[in-house]
mmCIF file of C-alpha atoms in Angstrom:
data_model
loop_
_atom_site.group_PDB
_atom_site.id
_atom_site.type_symbol
_atom_site.label_atom_id
_atom_site.label_comp_id
_atom_site.label_asym_id
_atom_site.label_seq_id
_atom_site.Cartn_x
_atom_site.Cartn_y
_atom_site.Cartn_z
ATOM 1 C CA MET A 19 60.007 238.578 -14.468
ATOM 2 C CA SER A 20 61.319 237.415 -18.186
ATOM 3 C CA LYS A 21 63.908 234.808 -18.453
ATOM 4 C CA LYS A 22 67.333 236.024 -18.533
ATOM 5 C CA THR A 23 70.729 234.873 -19.359
ATOM 6 C CA PHE A 24 73.469 235.511 -16.906
ATOM 7 C CA ALA A 25 77.195 234.885 -17.319
ATOM 8 C CA ILE A 26 79.104 233.810 -13.836
ATOM 9 C CA ALA A 27 82.720 233.554 -13.346
ATOM 10 C CA LEU A 28 83.987 231.129 -10.642
ATOM 11 C CA MET A 29 87.542 230.641 -9.155
ATOM 12 C CA ASP A 30 87.560 229.319 -5.815
ATOM 13 C CA PRO A 31 88.469 225.310 -5.681
ATOM 14 C CA PRO A 32 86.249 223.167 -3.938
ATOM 15 C CA TYR A 33 86.176 222.518 -0.226
ATOM 16 C CA GLU A 34 88.379 225.866 0.478
ATOM 17 C CA SER A 35 86.172 229.134 0.176
ATOM 18 C CA GLU A 36 82.755 230.299 1.528
ATOM 19 C CA ASN A 37 82.600 232.040 -2.257
ATOM 20 C CA LEU A 38 81.341 228.828 -3.590
ATOM 21 C CA THR A 39 78.638 228.387 -0.952
ATOM 22 C CA THR A 40 77.370 231.689 -1.631
ATOM 23 C CA ALA A 41 77.909 231.162 -5.420
ATOM 24 C CA PHE A 42 75.706 228.065 -5.326
ATOM 25 C CA ARG A 43 72.979 229.600 -3.587
ATOM 26 C CA ILE A 44 72.804 232.584 -6.042
ATOM 27 C CA LEU A 45 72.789 230.223 -8.796
ATOM 28 C CA ASP A 46 70.370 228.194 -7.003
ATOM 29 C CA VAL A 47 68.103 231.015 -7.089
ATOM 30 C CA MET A 48 68.792 231.540 -11.127
ATOM 31 C CA ALA A 49 67.824 228.154 -11.634
ATOM 32 C CA ARG A 50 64.574 228.249 -9.705
ATOM 33 C CA ARG A 51 63.720 230.998 -11.619
ATOM 34 C CA GLY A 52 64.314 229.493 -15.039
ATOM 35 C CA HIS A 53 67.010 231.777 -16.149
ATOM 36 C CA ASN A 54 69.790 230.669 -18.535
ATOM 37 C CA ILE A 55 73.134 230.533 -17.031
ATOM 38 C CA ASN A 56 76.584 230.632 -18.301
ATOM 39 C CA VAL A 57 79.158 229.637 -15.754
ATOM 40 C CA PHE A 58 82.778 229.958 -16.719
ATOM 41 C CA ALA A 59 84.898 227.816 -13.955
ATOM 42 C CA TYR A 60 88.516 229.410 -13.907
ATOM 43 C CA GLU A 61 91.411 228.420 -11.823
ATOM 44 C CA GLY A 62 90.558 226.394 -9.214
ATOM 45 C CA ALA A 63 86.812 226.315 -9.784
ATOM 46 C CA SER A 64 87.506 223.792 -12.804
ATOM 47 C CA GLY A 65 87.862 221.230 -10.112
ATOM 48 C CA LEU A 66 84.124 221.771 -8.659
ATOM 49 C CA ALA A 67 82.643 219.361 -11.652
ATOM 50 C CA PHE A 68 85.513 216.827 -11.295
ATOM 51 C CA ALA A 69 83.573 213.556 -11.454
ATOM 52 C CA LYS A 70 85.765 211.543 -9.257
ATOM 53 C CA GLN A 71 85.002 213.721 -5.936
ATOM 54 C CA ALA A 72 83.808 211.151 -3.409
ATOM 55 C CA PRO A 73 82.091 211.436 -0.132
ATOM 56 C CA HIS A 74 83.843 210.159 2.929
ATOM 57 C CA PRO A 75 82.583 208.739 6.667
ATOM 58 C CA ASN A 76 83.989 211.312 9.187
ATOM 59 C CA PRO A 77 85.375 209.620 12.031
ATOM 60 C CA VAL A 78 85.732 212.836 14.130
ATOM 61 C CA HIS A 79 82.137 213.692 14.103
ATOM 62 C CA GLY A 80 81.687 209.732 14.643
ATOM 63 C CA LYS A 81 79.504 209.228 11.574
ATOM 64 C CA ASN A 82 79.419 206.737 8.628
ATOM 65 C CA LEU A 83 79.352 207.420 5.073
ATOM 66 C CA ALA A 84 75.777 207.584 5.225
ATOM 67 C CA GLU A 85 75.000 209.532 8.682
ATOM 68 C CA GLU A 86 77.777 212.329 7.415
ATOM 69 C CA ASN A 87 76.438 212.770 3.830
ATOM 70 C CA HIS A 88 79.160 215.039 2.769
ATOM 71 C CA PRO A 89 78.833 217.449 0.250
ATOM 72 C CA THR A 90 80.685 217.423 -2.883
ATOM 73 C CA THR A 91 80.503 219.934 -5.446
ATOM 74 C CA LYS A 92 80.201 217.938 -8.442
ATOM 75 C CA ASP A 93 76.733 216.633 -6.702
ATOM 76 C CA GLN A 94 75.810 220.649 -6.293
ATOM 77 C CA VAL A 95 76.761 220.869 -10.062
ATOM 78 C CA ALA A 96 74.630 218.128 -11.019
ATOM 79 C CA ALA A 97 71.920 219.281 -8.834
ATOM 80 C CA LEU A 98 71.754 222.799 -10.623
ATOM 81 C CA LEU A 99 71.713 221.582 -14.056
ATOM 82 C CA ALA A 100 68.647 219.247 -12.954
ATOM 83 C CA LEU A 101 66.852 222.355 -11.200
ATOM 84 C CA ALA A 102 67.551 224.474 -14.057
ATOM 85 C CA ALA A 103 66.088 221.749 -16.756
ATOM 86 C CA ARG A 104 63.130 221.294 -14.735
ATOM 87 C CA ASN A 105 62.343 224.618 -14.613
ATOM 88 C CA GLY A 106 62.985 225.605 -18.391
ATOM 89 C CA GLY A 107 66.545 226.928 -18.119
ATOM 90 C CA LYS A 108 69.495 226.288 -19.779
ATOM 91 C CA VAL A 109 72.761 225.454 -18.073
ATOM 92 C CA ASP A 110 75.967 225.924 -20.001
ATOM 93 C CA TRP A 111 78.698 224.843 -17.337
ATOM 94 C CA VAL A 112 82.510 225.506 -18.937
ATOM 95 C CA ASN A 113 85.616 224.242 -17.148
ATOM 96 C CA CYS A 114 88.991 226.315 -18.584
ATOM 97 C CA GLY A 115 90.639 223.536 -20.151
ATOM 98 C CA MET A 116 94.320 224.779 -19.568
ATOM 99 C CA CYS A 117 93.096 224.817 -15.730
ATOM 100 C CA VAL A 118 91.613 221.810 -15.904
ATOM 101 C CA ASP A 119 95.004 220.324 -17.598
ATOM 102 C CA GLU A 120 97.141 221.807 -14.467
ATOM 103 C CA ARG A 121 94.784 220.069 -12.027
ATOM 104 C CA GLY A 122 94.216 216.657 -13.841
ATOM 105 C CA VAL A 123 90.745 217.200 -13.327
ATOM 106 C CA GLY A 124 89.436 216.476 -16.760
ATOM 107 C CA GLU A 125 86.612 213.953 -15.967
ATOM 108 C CA PHE A 126 83.519 216.149 -15.749
ATOM 109 C CA VAL A 127 80.004 215.531 -14.478
ATOM 110 C CA ALA A 128 78.006 214.840 -17.492
ATOM 111 C CA ASP A 129 76.389 217.998 -19.295
ATOM 112 C CA THR A 130 79.290 220.308 -18.352
ATOM 113 C CA ARG A 131 82.079 220.581 -20.952
ATOM 114 C CA ARG A 132 85.927 222.123 -21.578
ATOM 115 C CA GLY A 133 86.466 225.265 -22.994
ATOM 116 C CA SER A 134 88.458 228.602 -22.748
ATOM 117 C CA PRO A 135 88.539 232.454 -22.087
ATOM 118 C CA ALA A 136 86.720 232.801 -25.404
ATOM 119 C CA ASP A 137 83.572 231.005 -23.961
ATOM 120 C CA PHE A 138 83.651 233.519 -21.064
ATOM 121 C CA HIS A 139 84.358 236.551 -23.555
ATOM 122 C CA ALA A 140 81.035 234.965 -25.431
ATOM 123 C CA PHE A 141 79.068 234.341 -22.336
ATOM 124 C CA CYS A 142 79.318 238.227 -21.476
ATOM 125 C CA GLU A 143 78.768 239.179 -24.864
ATOM 126 C CA ALA A 144 75.566 237.248 -25.033
ATOM 127 C CA SER A 145 74.216 237.735 -21.322
ATOM 128 C CA ASP A 146 71.963 240.329 -19.767
ATOM 129 C CA ASN A 147 74.175 240.341 -16.776
ATOM 130 C CA VAL A 148 77.604 239.067 -15.206
ATOM 131 C CA LEU A 149 78.695 238.554 -12.206
ATOM 132 C CA ALA A 150 82.335 237.617 -11.342
ATOM 133 C CA ILE A 151 83.075 235.994 -7.984
ATOM 134 C CA PRO A 152 87.190 236.355 -7.641
ATOM 135 C CA THR A 153 89.231 234.507 -5.158
ATOM 136 C CA LYS A 154 91.116 236.041 -2.485
ATOM 137 C CA MET B 28 104.732 212.036 25.909
ATOM 138 C CA ALA B 29 103.554 214.187 23.226
ATOM 139 C CA LYS B 30 104.952 217.794 22.584
ATOM 140 C CA LYS B 31 102.830 220.574 24.104
ATOM 141 C CA THR B 32 101.394 222.439 21.124
ATOM 142 C CA LEU B 33 99.482 225.777 21.112
ATOM 143 C CA ASN B 34 97.534 226.447 17.990
ATOM 144 C CA ILE B 35 96.434 230.016 17.312
ATOM 145 C CA VAL B 36 93.506 229.853 15.079
ATOM 146 C CA GLU B 37 92.254 232.884 13.142
ATOM 147 C CA SER B 38 90.941 231.633 9.943
ATOM 148 C CA ALA B 39 86.825 231.380 10.256
ATOM 149 C CA TYR B 40 84.153 230.251 8.221
ATOM 150 C CA ARG B 41 86.158 229.685 5.118
ATOM 151 C CA ALA B 42 85.166 226.106 4.228
ATOM 152 C CA VAL B 43 82.723 225.165 7.123
ATOM 153 C CA MET B 44 79.732 224.840 4.699
ATOM 154 C CA GLU B 45 81.282 222.517 2.690
ATOM 155 C CA GLU B 46 83.305 220.543 5.072
ATOM 156 C CA GLN B 47 80.544 220.506 7.704
ATOM 157 C CA ASP B 48 83.172 221.491 9.927
ATOM 158 C CA ASP B 49 86.410 223.804 10.331
ATOM 159 C CA THR B 50 89.496 222.102 8.981
ATOM 160 C CA ILE B 51 91.791 222.994 11.318
ATOM 161 C CA LEU B 52 89.661 222.274 14.393
ATOM 162 C CA TRP B 53 88.804 218.938 12.833
ATOM 163 C CA LEU B 54 92.486 218.277 12.376
ATOM 164 C CA LEU B 55 93.336 219.218 15.859
ATOM 165 C CA ALA B 56 90.526 216.712 17.044
ATOM 166 C CA ALA B 57 92.008 213.985 14.855
ATOM 167 C CA MET B 58 95.660 214.572 15.978
ATOM 168 C CA ARG B 59 93.837 214.251 19.832
ATOM 169 C CA ALA B 60 92.667 210.751 18.995
ATOM 170 C CA ALA B 61 96.194 210.182 17.770
ATOM 171 C CA GLY B 62 97.477 210.894 20.987
ATOM 172 C CA ALA B 63 98.522 214.797 20.259
ATOM 173 C CA GLU B 64 98.352 217.139 23.103
ATOM 174 C CA HIS B 65 96.544 220.582 21.651
ATOM 175 C CA THR B 66 95.396 223.728 23.334
ATOM 176 C CA VAL B 67 93.346 226.097 21.030
ATOM 177 C CA VAL B 68 93.784 229.967 20.965
ATOM 178 C CA LEU B 69 90.718 231.589 18.935
ATOM 179 C CA ARG B 70 91.940 234.843 17.919
ATOM 180 C CA GLY B 71 90.606 237.251 14.718
ATOM 181 C CA ASN B 72 87.336 236.160 13.460
ATOM 182 C CA ALA B 73 87.459 232.611 14.805
ATOM 183 C CA VAL B 74 86.542 234.070 18.182
ATOM 184 C CA ASN B 75 82.805 234.089 16.809
ATOM 185 C CA TYR B 76 83.303 230.097 16.911
ATOM 186 C CA ALA B 77 82.609 230.366 20.538
ATOM 187 C CA VAL B 78 79.211 232.071 20.285
ATOM 188 C CA ALA B 79 76.421 229.958 21.280
ATOM 189 C CA GLY B 80 73.557 229.610 19.120
ATOM 190 C CA GLN B 81 74.860 229.420 15.805
ATOM 191 C CA GLY B 82 74.196 227.453 12.486
ATOM 192 C CA ALA B 83 72.382 227.826 9.209
ATOM 193 C CA PRO B 84 70.890 224.231 8.429
ATOM 194 C CA GLY B 85 68.838 223.581 5.088
ATOM 195 C CA LEU B 86 71.144 224.356 2.672
ATOM 196 C CA ALA B 87 69.807 223.243 -0.726
ATOM 197 C CA ILE B 88 70.896 223.393 -3.953
ATOM 198 C CA GLY B 89 68.274 222.299 -6.595
ATOM 199 C CA GLY B 90 67.448 218.443 -5.097
ATOM 200 C CA TRP B 91 70.836 218.331 -3.107
ATOM 201 C CA LYS B 92 70.149 219.197 0.496
ATOM 202 C CA GLN B 93 72.363 219.488 3.186
ATOM 203 C CA THR B 94 71.645 217.113 6.560
ATOM 204 C CA GLN B 95 74.759 217.987 8.318
ATOM 205 C CA ALA B 96 75.120 221.804 8.626
ATOM 206 C CA PRO B 97 77.936 222.593 10.642
ATOM 207 C CA ARG B 98 77.369 224.320 14.303
ATOM 208 C CA MET B 99 80.746 225.689 15.058
ATOM 209 C CA ASP B 100 79.477 226.583 18.808
ATOM 210 C CA ASN B 101 78.965 222.937 19.106
ATOM 211 C CA ASP B 102 82.559 222.180 17.792
ATOM 212 C CA VAL B 103 84.015 224.219 20.229
ATOM 213 C CA ILE B 104 82.192 222.545 23.148
ATOM 214 C CA ASP B 105 83.083 219.341 21.603
ATOM 215 C CA LEU B 106 86.729 219.957 21.850
ATOM 216 C CA ILE B 107 86.477 221.177 25.483
ATOM 217 C CA GLU B 108 84.477 218.600 26.819
ATOM 218 C CA LYS B 109 84.980 215.432 24.599
ATOM 219 C CA ARG B 110 88.594 215.838 23.176
ATOM 220 C CA LYS B 111 89.928 217.807 26.625
ATOM 221 C CA ILE B 112 91.245 220.381 24.644
ATOM 222 C CA PRO B 113 91.579 223.818 26.334
ATOM 223 C CA VAL B 114 90.006 226.603 24.112
ATOM 224 C CA PHE B 115 90.971 230.167 24.710
ATOM 225 C CA VAL B 116 89.498 233.319 23.110
ATOM 226 C CA ILE B 117 91.118 236.835 22.616
ATOM 227 C CA GLU B 118 89.555 239.223 24.520
ATOM 228 C CA GLU B 119 90.373 242.123 22.475
ATOM 229 C CA ASP B 120 89.022 240.526 19.408
ATOM 230 C CA LEU B 121 85.947 239.493 20.972
ATOM 231 C CA ALA B 122 85.553 243.229 21.852
ATOM 232 C CA ALA B 123 86.274 244.664 18.798
ATOM 233 C CA ARG B 124 83.515 242.473 17.032
ATOM 234 C CA GLY B 125 81.112 243.477 19.510
ATOM 235 C CA ILE B 126 80.791 239.933 21.310
ATOM 236 C CA GLU B 127 79.920 240.083 24.921
ATOM 237 C CA ARG B 128 81.257 237.192 27.041
ATOM 238 C CA GLY B 129 77.631 235.930 27.881
ATOM 239 C CA GLU B 130 77.321 235.205 24.194
ATOM 240 C CA LEU B 131 79.854 232.591 24.595
ATOM 241 C CA VAL B 132 79.573 228.678 25.141
ATOM 242 C CA PRO B 133 80.746 227.241 28.588
ATOM 243 C CA GLY B 134 83.993 226.239 28.874
ATOM 244 C CA VAL B 135 85.681 228.926 26.712
ATOM 245 C CA GLN B 136 88.594 230.471 28.839
ATOM 246 C CA LEU B 137 89.234 234.368 27.985
ATOM 247 C CA LEU B 138 93.069 235.565 27.121
ATOM 248 C CA SER B 139 94.312 238.925 26.695
ATOM 249 C CA ALA B 140 96.448 239.384 23.949
ATOM 250 C CA ARG B 141 98.815 240.977 26.022
ATOM 251 C CA MET B 142 99.272 237.676 27.922
ATOM 252 C CA LEU B 143 99.681 235.724 24.556
ATOM 253 C CA PRO B 144 103.439 235.920 24.412
ATOM 254 C CA LYS B 145 103.672 234.567 27.782
ATOM 255 C CA ARG B 146 101.417 231.627 27.275
ATOM 256 C CA MET B 147 103.392 230.749 24.410
ATOM 257 C CA ALA B 148 106.411 230.221 26.368
ATOM 258 C CA GLU B 149 104.759 227.443 27.985
ATOM 259 C CA TYR B 150 104.425 225.244 25.138
ATOM 260 C CA ASP B 151 106.890 223.127 23.044
ATOM 261 C CA LEU B 152 105.425 224.089 19.638
ATOM 262 C CA VAL B 153 103.362 226.841 18.522
ATOM 263 C CA SER B 154 101.084 226.614 15.319
ATOM 264 C CA HIS B 155 99.812 229.980 13.735
ATOM 265 C CA TRP B 156 96.951 228.880 11.684
ATOM 266 C CA MET C 30 71.704 257.584 -13.262
ATOM 267 C CA ALA C 31 72.650 253.923 -12.976
ATOM 268 C CA GLU C 32 72.093 251.417 -10.050
ATOM 269 C CA TYR C 33 74.940 249.299 -8.480
ATOM 270 C CA LEU C 34 75.010 246.363 -6.219
ATOM 271 C CA LEU C 35 77.982 245.959 -4.197
ATOM 272 C CA ILE C 36 78.763 242.564 -2.335
ATOM 273 C CA GLU C 37 81.066 242.682 0.099
ATOM 274 C CA SER C 38 82.188 239.083 1.431
ATOM 275 C CA ARG C 39 85.562 240.760 3.539
ATOM 276 C CA ASP C 40 85.360 242.054 7.379
ATOM 277 C CA PRO C 41 87.078 245.190 8.303
ATOM 278 C CA PHE C 42 88.971 243.086 11.292
ATOM 279 C CA GLU C 43 90.930 241.241 8.624
ATOM 280 C CA SER C 44 91.062 243.220 5.495
ATOM 281 C CA ASN C 45 91.991 246.954 5.059
ATOM 282 C CA ASP C 46 90.329 246.796 1.774
ATOM 283 C CA VAL C 47 86.889 247.021 3.103
ATOM 284 C CA GLY C 48 87.563 250.945 3.621
ATOM 285 C CA TYR C 49 88.249 250.888 -0.080
ATOM 286 C CA TYR C 50 84.727 249.196 -0.878
ATOM 287 C CA CYS C 51 82.892 251.876 1.343
ATOM 288 C CA ASP C 52 84.649 254.615 -0.272
ATOM 289 C CA LEU C 53 83.711 253.220 -3.445
ATOM 290 C CA ALA C 54 80.109 252.968 -2.705
ATOM 291 C CA ARG C 55 80.051 256.523 -1.540
ATOM 292 C CA GLY C 56 81.910 257.690 -4.331
ATOM 293 C CA LEU C 57 79.128 256.274 -6.424
ATOM 294 C CA VAL C 58 76.359 257.702 -4.794
ATOM 295 C CA GLU C 59 77.985 261.515 -4.829
ATOM 296 C CA ALA C 60 78.363 260.367 -8.459
ATOM 297 C CA GLY C 61 74.704 260.306 -8.789
ATOM 298 C CA ASN C 62 73.920 256.702 -8.819
ATOM 299 C CA ARG C 63 72.201 254.483 -6.455
ATOM 300 C CA VAL C 64 73.614 251.795 -4.586
ATOM 301 C CA THR C 65 73.187 248.904 -2.589
ATOM 302 C CA LEU C 66 75.840 247.309 0.073
ATOM 303 C CA PHE C 67 75.295 243.800 0.896
ATOM 304 C CA LEU C 68 77.229 242.125 3.206
ATOM 305 C CA ILE C 69 77.541 238.633 3.153
ATOM 306 C CA GLN C 70 80.209 236.065 4.510
ATOM 307 C CA ASN C 71 82.563 237.670 7.237
ATOM 308 C CA ALA C 72 81.283 240.848 6.337
ATOM 309 C CA VAL C 73 78.131 240.393 8.435
ATOM 310 C CA LEU C 74 80.667 240.278 11.562
ATOM 311 C CA ALA C 75 80.834 244.141 11.292
ATOM 312 C CA ALA C 76 77.134 244.408 11.730
ATOM 313 C CA ARG C 77 76.799 244.163 15.205
ATOM 314 C CA PRO C 78 75.480 246.741 17.191
ATOM 315 C CA SER C 79 78.446 247.299 19.126
ATOM 316 C CA ALA C 80 81.295 245.707 16.607
ATOM 317 C CA HIS C 81 84.114 248.598 15.860
ATOM 318 C CA ALA C 82 83.415 249.088 12.504
ATOM 319 C CA PRO C 83 83.845 252.856 11.393
ATOM 320 C CA GLN C 84 84.045 251.794 7.792
ATOM 321 C CA LEU C 85 80.568 250.520 7.620
ATOM 322 C CA ARG C 86 79.057 253.255 10.125
ATOM 323 C CA ALA C 87 80.079 255.909 7.535
ATOM 324 C CA VAL C 88 78.272 254.304 4.907
ATOM 325 C CA ILE C 89 75.048 254.201 6.725
ATOM 326 C CA GLY C 90 72.951 257.262 6.225
ATOM 327 C CA SER C 91 74.735 258.191 3.293
ATOM 328 C CA GLY C 92 72.209 257.347 0.819
ATOM 329 C CA ILE C 93 73.517 253.627 0.564
ATOM 330 C CA LYS C 94 71.009 250.927 1.443
ATOM 331 C CA VAL C 95 72.990 248.492 3.386
ATOM 332 C CA LEU C 96 71.820 244.957 3.584
ATOM 333 C CA ALA C 97 73.193 241.633 5.610
ATOM 334 C CA ASP C 98 72.889 238.126 4.439
ATOM 335 C CA ASP C 99 70.325 236.261 6.604
ATOM 336 C CA PHE C 100 72.178 233.044 5.863
ATOM 337 C CA ALA C 101 75.480 234.415 6.989
ATOM 338 C CA LEU C 102 73.963 235.795 9.983
ATOM 339 C CA LYS C 103 72.495 232.666 11.146
ATOM 340 C CA GLU C 104 75.641 230.759 10.654
ATOM 341 C CA ARG C 105 77.443 233.199 12.930
ATOM 342 C CA GLY C 106 74.690 233.315 15.653
ATOM 343 C CA ILE C 107 74.163 237.149 15.162
ATOM 344 C CA ALA C 108 70.632 238.102 15.980
ATOM 345 C CA LYS C 109 70.697 241.954 16.494
ATOM 346 C CA LEU C 110 72.186 244.407 14.164
ATOM 347 C CA LEU C 111 73.362 248.176 13.816
ATOM 348 C CA ASP C 112 70.758 250.437 13.167
ATOM 349 C CA GLY C 113 70.725 251.275 9.495
ATOM 350 C CA VAL C 114 71.199 247.362 8.224
ATOM 351 C CA GLN C 115 68.437 245.292 7.273
ATOM 352 C CA ILE C 116 68.546 241.132 7.055
ATOM 353 C CA ALA C 117 67.888 240.277 3.373
ATOM 354 C CA PRO C 118 67.805 236.668 1.707
ATOM 355 C CA ILE C 119 70.159 236.016 -1.256
ATOM 356 C CA GLU C 120 67.231 236.342 -3.630
ATOM 357 C CA ILE C 121 68.356 240.178 -3.717
ATOM 358 C CA VAL C 122 71.205 239.303 -5.881
ATOM 359 C CA VAL C 123 69.390 237.912 -8.625
ATOM 360 C CA ASP C 124 66.797 240.540 -8.243
ATOM 361 C CA HIS C 125 69.710 243.157 -8.900
ATOM 362 C CA LEU C 126 70.995 240.988 -11.675
ATOM 363 C CA GLU C 127 67.757 240.724 -13.238
ATOM 364 C CA ALA C 128 66.996 244.551 -13.044
ATOM 365 C CA GLY C 129 70.617 244.946 -15.141
ATOM 366 C CA HIS C 130 72.340 246.606 -12.272
ATOM 367 C CA LYS C 131 76.216 246.600 -11.989
ATOM 368 C CA THR C 132 76.740 243.954 -9.448
ATOM 369 C CA LEU C 133 80.276 243.477 -8.231
ATOM 370 C CA TRP C 134 81.824 241.024 -5.762
ATOM 371 C CA HIS C 135 84.718 242.213 -3.139
#
C-alpha cells in the first residue's frame, strides 16, 4: 500500500470517553504503516496534548506512581508522533486555538501546534480520506 | 453513622482504559475508605461489569504501553470482598444483553427492576450515575 | 457503486439511534453500494447470540458485512457471537480508509 494522507477530527476530552482509546488505536495503525496523519483536535480534544498532564498514584488500587503507570494522553500523542517519524510518516497535530484558550490548555507537547478550522479544511482538501470522530 | 447511600450505576466502559478503572466505582471505593456506607446497583450496560473473564491487556500506541489494564470483573469482586460494598445487578438488563447468571463473578446479587423502588426506600440517599 | 465503512460505537440498549444507523446501512445497500458495519466499544454488547438486538439482526443477511472489534469484545468478556457477526481487528478501519471508502463514525 502506497503512503496515504489522512485527516482525523477528534472532539472528546481526555479521560472521559472510550472514543479516544479507539481513535488512538486507529492512529497507531496509520503510524505503523507510515502514513501521513493530520489531526484536528477540536473542543475537549484540544486538551489531549496539554503538556502539564501528570500521572498519579492510585490509593484505591493500592499502587504507587510507578506501579499504577497511569496513562496520559500527552504521552500517547508523543508516542504517536515518534512512531510515525520512525516509519517515515508525518503528523501535523493541530489544537483548535479558541478551544485551547477556553480551557487554558495552551502548553502543548513538542511538535504539535495551535490552529483553526481553516487547518481542518486544508487537511480535508489535502487528504486521501477523512474520519470525523464526534463526541456524543 | 454515615448515611446509607444506594448508587445506581449505568454508565459503562466510558473511560476505563484511560483511567484503568470505572470512575464511579473508583469514587465509591475511595469514599468507602473515608467512611461512607454504599450499596451499588449495576443497571443498563454496567451489568456487563459483573461478567467474569473480561479485560484487554497490552494496549500499545507507538512506544507507549499500558501495563495496568482494567479488569472490571476484578473491580466488582474488590468492591464486594475488600470494600464490603454490596453489589446488585438488574436481572432484566442482564437478560436483554443475553448474559447468563452463570457468567457472573461470585458475590453479586440479582435484583429485579420491579423491586428497585422498594429497595430505594431502604436508603437515606439515592444517586443515579 | 461506492464502498462504505459504517463504524457503530453505540449500543441499542442505550441509544434509539442505532436503528437509524442500521437503516442507513440498509439504505446504502439498496442504493447499490457495498457496506461494512463495524461494531466497536459498547456496540459489541449487541453481538451476544441471545442479546435482544432486533436492529442488528435485521442487518445480518441483508448484504451488509458485520464485524465486531476484537479489543472491545475482550474488554467486555464476550467470547460467543451472533451468527453473521465476525471478529475483526482495528486495522480494518485503516484498510477501508486506504482504499478510499467513505468512513463514518456513529
